[in-house]
Amino acid sequence: MDGSIGTPVVRRDALAKVTGVAHYAADFPHANTAYAALTLSKVARGRITRLDTASAEAVEGVQMVLTHRSLNEDLGEETFVMKGGHMQSSFLPLTSDEIHYAGQIVSLVIADTQEAAEQAARLVEIDYASESANAALDAPGRKLDPMDKSTIAVGDAEAAFAAAPVKIDATYYTPAQHHNPIELYAASVAWVDGKLHVNLPSQWVMGTRAGLAKVFDIPVDDVVVESPYVGGAFGGKASILPHVVLVAMAARRLGRPVKLVVSREAMFTVGSFRPAAESRVRLAATKDGKLTAVMHDEIGQSAAIDHVSFMGMEATSKMYASPNILMHGATVATDVNTPGFMRAPAEAPSFFGFESAMDELAEQLGIDPIELRIMNEPERDPVSGLPWSSRSLVPCFRRGAEIFGWNRRSPEPGSMIASDGALVGYGCATATYPSAMAPSSARVRIAADGSCHVFCAAHDVGTGAYTVLGQVAADVLGIEDSEIRVEMGHSRHPSGPVSGGSITTGSAGSAVHKAALAVRERLFATVAGDHDRTGMTIADRHVVLPDGSRRAIRDILAGLPGGVIEEHADWKPDDMDEKTMRHGLSGGMAFAGPVGSSHVSFSFGAQFAEVRIDPLLRTIKVARMVGVFACGRIINPRTARSNLSGGMIWGASSALLEETQVDRPRARFANTDLASYHIAANADIGEVVCEMLDEDDPVVNAIGAKAVGEVGIVGMPAAIANAIYHATGKRIRRTPIRIEDIL
Ligand code: MOS
């Protein structure tokens, strides 16, 4: 056996998922469960003036109608996730008569059946005194709120821009989008002897436990949070959504378990979303294509109830070598639910503009867009001056160009026509995503019966973490991957980080690695007894001694009391202090990187698209996508490819289809269902080719694994927009790009 890391092991949870054995939160059967349904505000701003719950309460089987009148309960202090807490928003519905956004929860109905709860939720009568409201980023008369902390400045970019012979100054817009995982938000809650048991789809059981303990002012040990399977999350399940608190309150008051499954429509407002954003990008260059100024000003949609933003300038400022860099951010408060994390929250919108601008610059310079990027490749981070932990962007472009057949591209827009008359366009763009790390614990146990267990309270949100963490342990312990059981997504396990920010493999994987090494050391020490253990290795279920003799691991364990070796490890990134680690391990948000004290760590990728445009109908088809990525060590090429190509497909969806439309007069999201919120289906996607380069990153973490989960989406919208320009000569600076844009 050559080891498991690097092999395309099939998902450990595949069988459970396809046979229905995998239980999701809404499947969890508490005895005597009552069912909940929500009533949502029809107005975007104002006050409730009249509330009548009599008709709702009269529905047979209704147990309770919670509104702001009946809720009044003292809650512990718990804050917004972006301010160091765990809540998705700092606003908790049902705490006053004020309305802050359309779709705000205004009542929670509990009944013996789902049907009764839903019927009653519709019968709650509410009158509002509504005020004018705005849910759009680009409304006239908007007020910009500058974010001084976001400023990045190197050299004198304004002067360099003014003096440059070649320059681009363009503004790009990306709309609000919503995560639409197949698994709806849900919560099954039961109080048992004063202890709170919560089943919910979560990217962060440890944070949820810590947050709920604070809200209900009970010890963390009295909160149990379970989320073994998650049917898609994408950032939307990374913090405590307000309805979870409301359901838990209702369950406590009722003295009965309560389950809520949030409807697809309500998904748009009871959780978070990707806010709309604008990027003004200014690039200046010498005539031979050397960048002399890189400027990026971003304006992001924020909420009146929470000042929050996700801006990609940390990444765009590091993309290319330039002596002068200047970037600012600002937000616009709108009357919407609090925006939040959504796959590559900052980078995906930012890179649409930034990488479109690079293409515009290449066009103006008459330089091939790949060559332009290669000639401006920075040896070090142009902002901090620190070296990269690894950066293989140029090899990604070279390999991607080869697979894609970039040399077949004739540069002139509109010059490539397929045999069926379709206009053909080739476009490319850079992708990147920070490789941050968080502290994590893990426990590894091997037993004489041949079993090996890995425990960690991180998550497999559909990414393959169950499989990948097992592979890390398998290699250290010299056992077959199939013999390993991995348990995740439960607050009783050793602490794991939020499974967000593409950190799970690197962070939880490093903890598993450390715990497995400790187990291996004990095996070696047991064999060595009083002798020197130097030179021992492990392979094929045996400890191998320096003289080549072998001792079966099972036999070694059988000789131990209990027949078991079990080790717990706490792992932290090198740059992190102990106190921050403790904070992280106790369910706090604690990240290190991507800029450390000695290096800067990002994953990189080169992305390519071929579009075909019908010459008459102007329908846009993404015929091919190619992505080549360098993400450090790839633990499992099958699951990594699945993540990366999923990101690419979402990027295509984002470029051409996805947009949460705003009903401006009513200041509400208009297309709150999957019939009108368009997501790419199979027929929208052509060929997807995804490769990962071997990349040795000796410093990023214990296992050399950089971020995989999000980088795949980042460059795709720009690559497609650039391809559309190449096919048609029309530069579209706004997604989604539609037929009417290229008529
Ligand atoms: Mo990801 S948006 O950090 O779950």
Short mmCIF file of N, CA and C in Angstrom, two decimals, residues 16 24-26 169 180 196 289 370 391 398 409 446 499 560 608 665 695 710 731:
data_model
loop_
_atom_site.label_atom_id
_atom_site.label_comp_id
_atom_site.label_asym_id
_atom_site.label_seq_id
_atom_site.Cartn_x
_atom_site.Cartn_y
_atom_site.Cartn_z
N ALA A 16 -24.43 5.72 2.76
CA ALA A 16 -25.46 6.19 3.69
C ALA A 16 -26.36 7.23 3.03
N TYR A 24 -30.68 13.65 8.17
CA TYR A 24 -30.51 15.09 8.19
C TYR A 24 -31.35 15.65 9.35
N ALA A 25 -31.14 16.92 9.64
CA ALA A 25 -31.76 17.50 10.84
C ALA A 25 -33.27 17.28 10.87
N ALA A 26 -33.94 17.49 9.74
CA ALA A 26 -35.39 17.40 9.73
C ALA A 26 -35.88 15.96 9.84
N ASP A 169 -10.45 52.32 -16.55
CA ASP A 169 -11.23 52.80 -15.40
C ASP A 169 -12.67 52.35 -15.65
N ASN A 180 -29.03 28.49 -2.10
CA ASN A 180 -30.22 27.64 -2.17
C ASN A 180 -29.81 26.18 -2.06
N LEU A 196 -30.48 21.36 26.52
CA LEU A 196 -30.98 21.72 25.20
C LEU A 196 -30.34 20.83 24.14
N GLY A 289 3.13 46.67 -21.03
CA GLY A 289 2.28 45.81 -20.21
C GLY A 289 2.68 45.64 -18.76
N ILE A 370 -3.23 36.03 -21.01
CA ILE A 370 -2.41 35.16 -20.14
C ILE A 370 -1.02 35.75 -20.00
N ARG A 391 2.94 29.50 -4.50
CA ARG A 391 2.11 30.21 -5.49
C ARG A 391 2.46 29.66 -6.86
N ARG A 398 -0.20 27.99 -17.59
CA ARG A 398 0.45 27.26 -18.70
C ARG A 398 -0.25 25.92 -18.95
N ARG A 409 -6.93 30.35 -30.18
CA ARG A 409 -7.71 31.59 -30.08
C ARG A 409 -7.14 32.64 -31.04
N ILE A 446 -7.40 3.55 18.12
CA ILE A 446 -7.32 2.26 17.43
C ILE A 446 -7.47 1.17 18.47
N SER A 499 -16.78 25.03 9.70
CA SER A 499 -16.42 24.53 8.37
C SER A 499 -16.83 25.56 7.34
N LEU A 560 -2.14 -4.70 25.33
CA LEU A 560 -2.31 -3.52 26.20
C LEU A 560 -3.58 -3.66 27.04
N PHE A 608 -10.74 28.96 -17.50
CA PHE A 608 -10.97 29.21 -18.93
C PHE A 608 -12.41 28.88 -19.28
N PRO A 665 -40.25 49.08 -5.44
CA PRO A 665 -41.26 49.83 -4.68
C PRO A 665 -41.57 49.19 -3.33
N GLU A 695 1.52 20.47 -5.67
CA GLU A 695 2.17 21.65 -5.12
C GLU A 695 2.63 21.34 -3.71
N GLU A 710 -13.60 26.95 -2.01
CA GLU A 710 -14.22 28.14 -2.58
C GLU A 710 -13.53 28.68 -3.83
N ARG A 731 -18.58 44.34 -24.12
CA ARG A 731 -18.06 44.20 -22.77
C ARG A 731 -19.21 44.40 -21.79
#
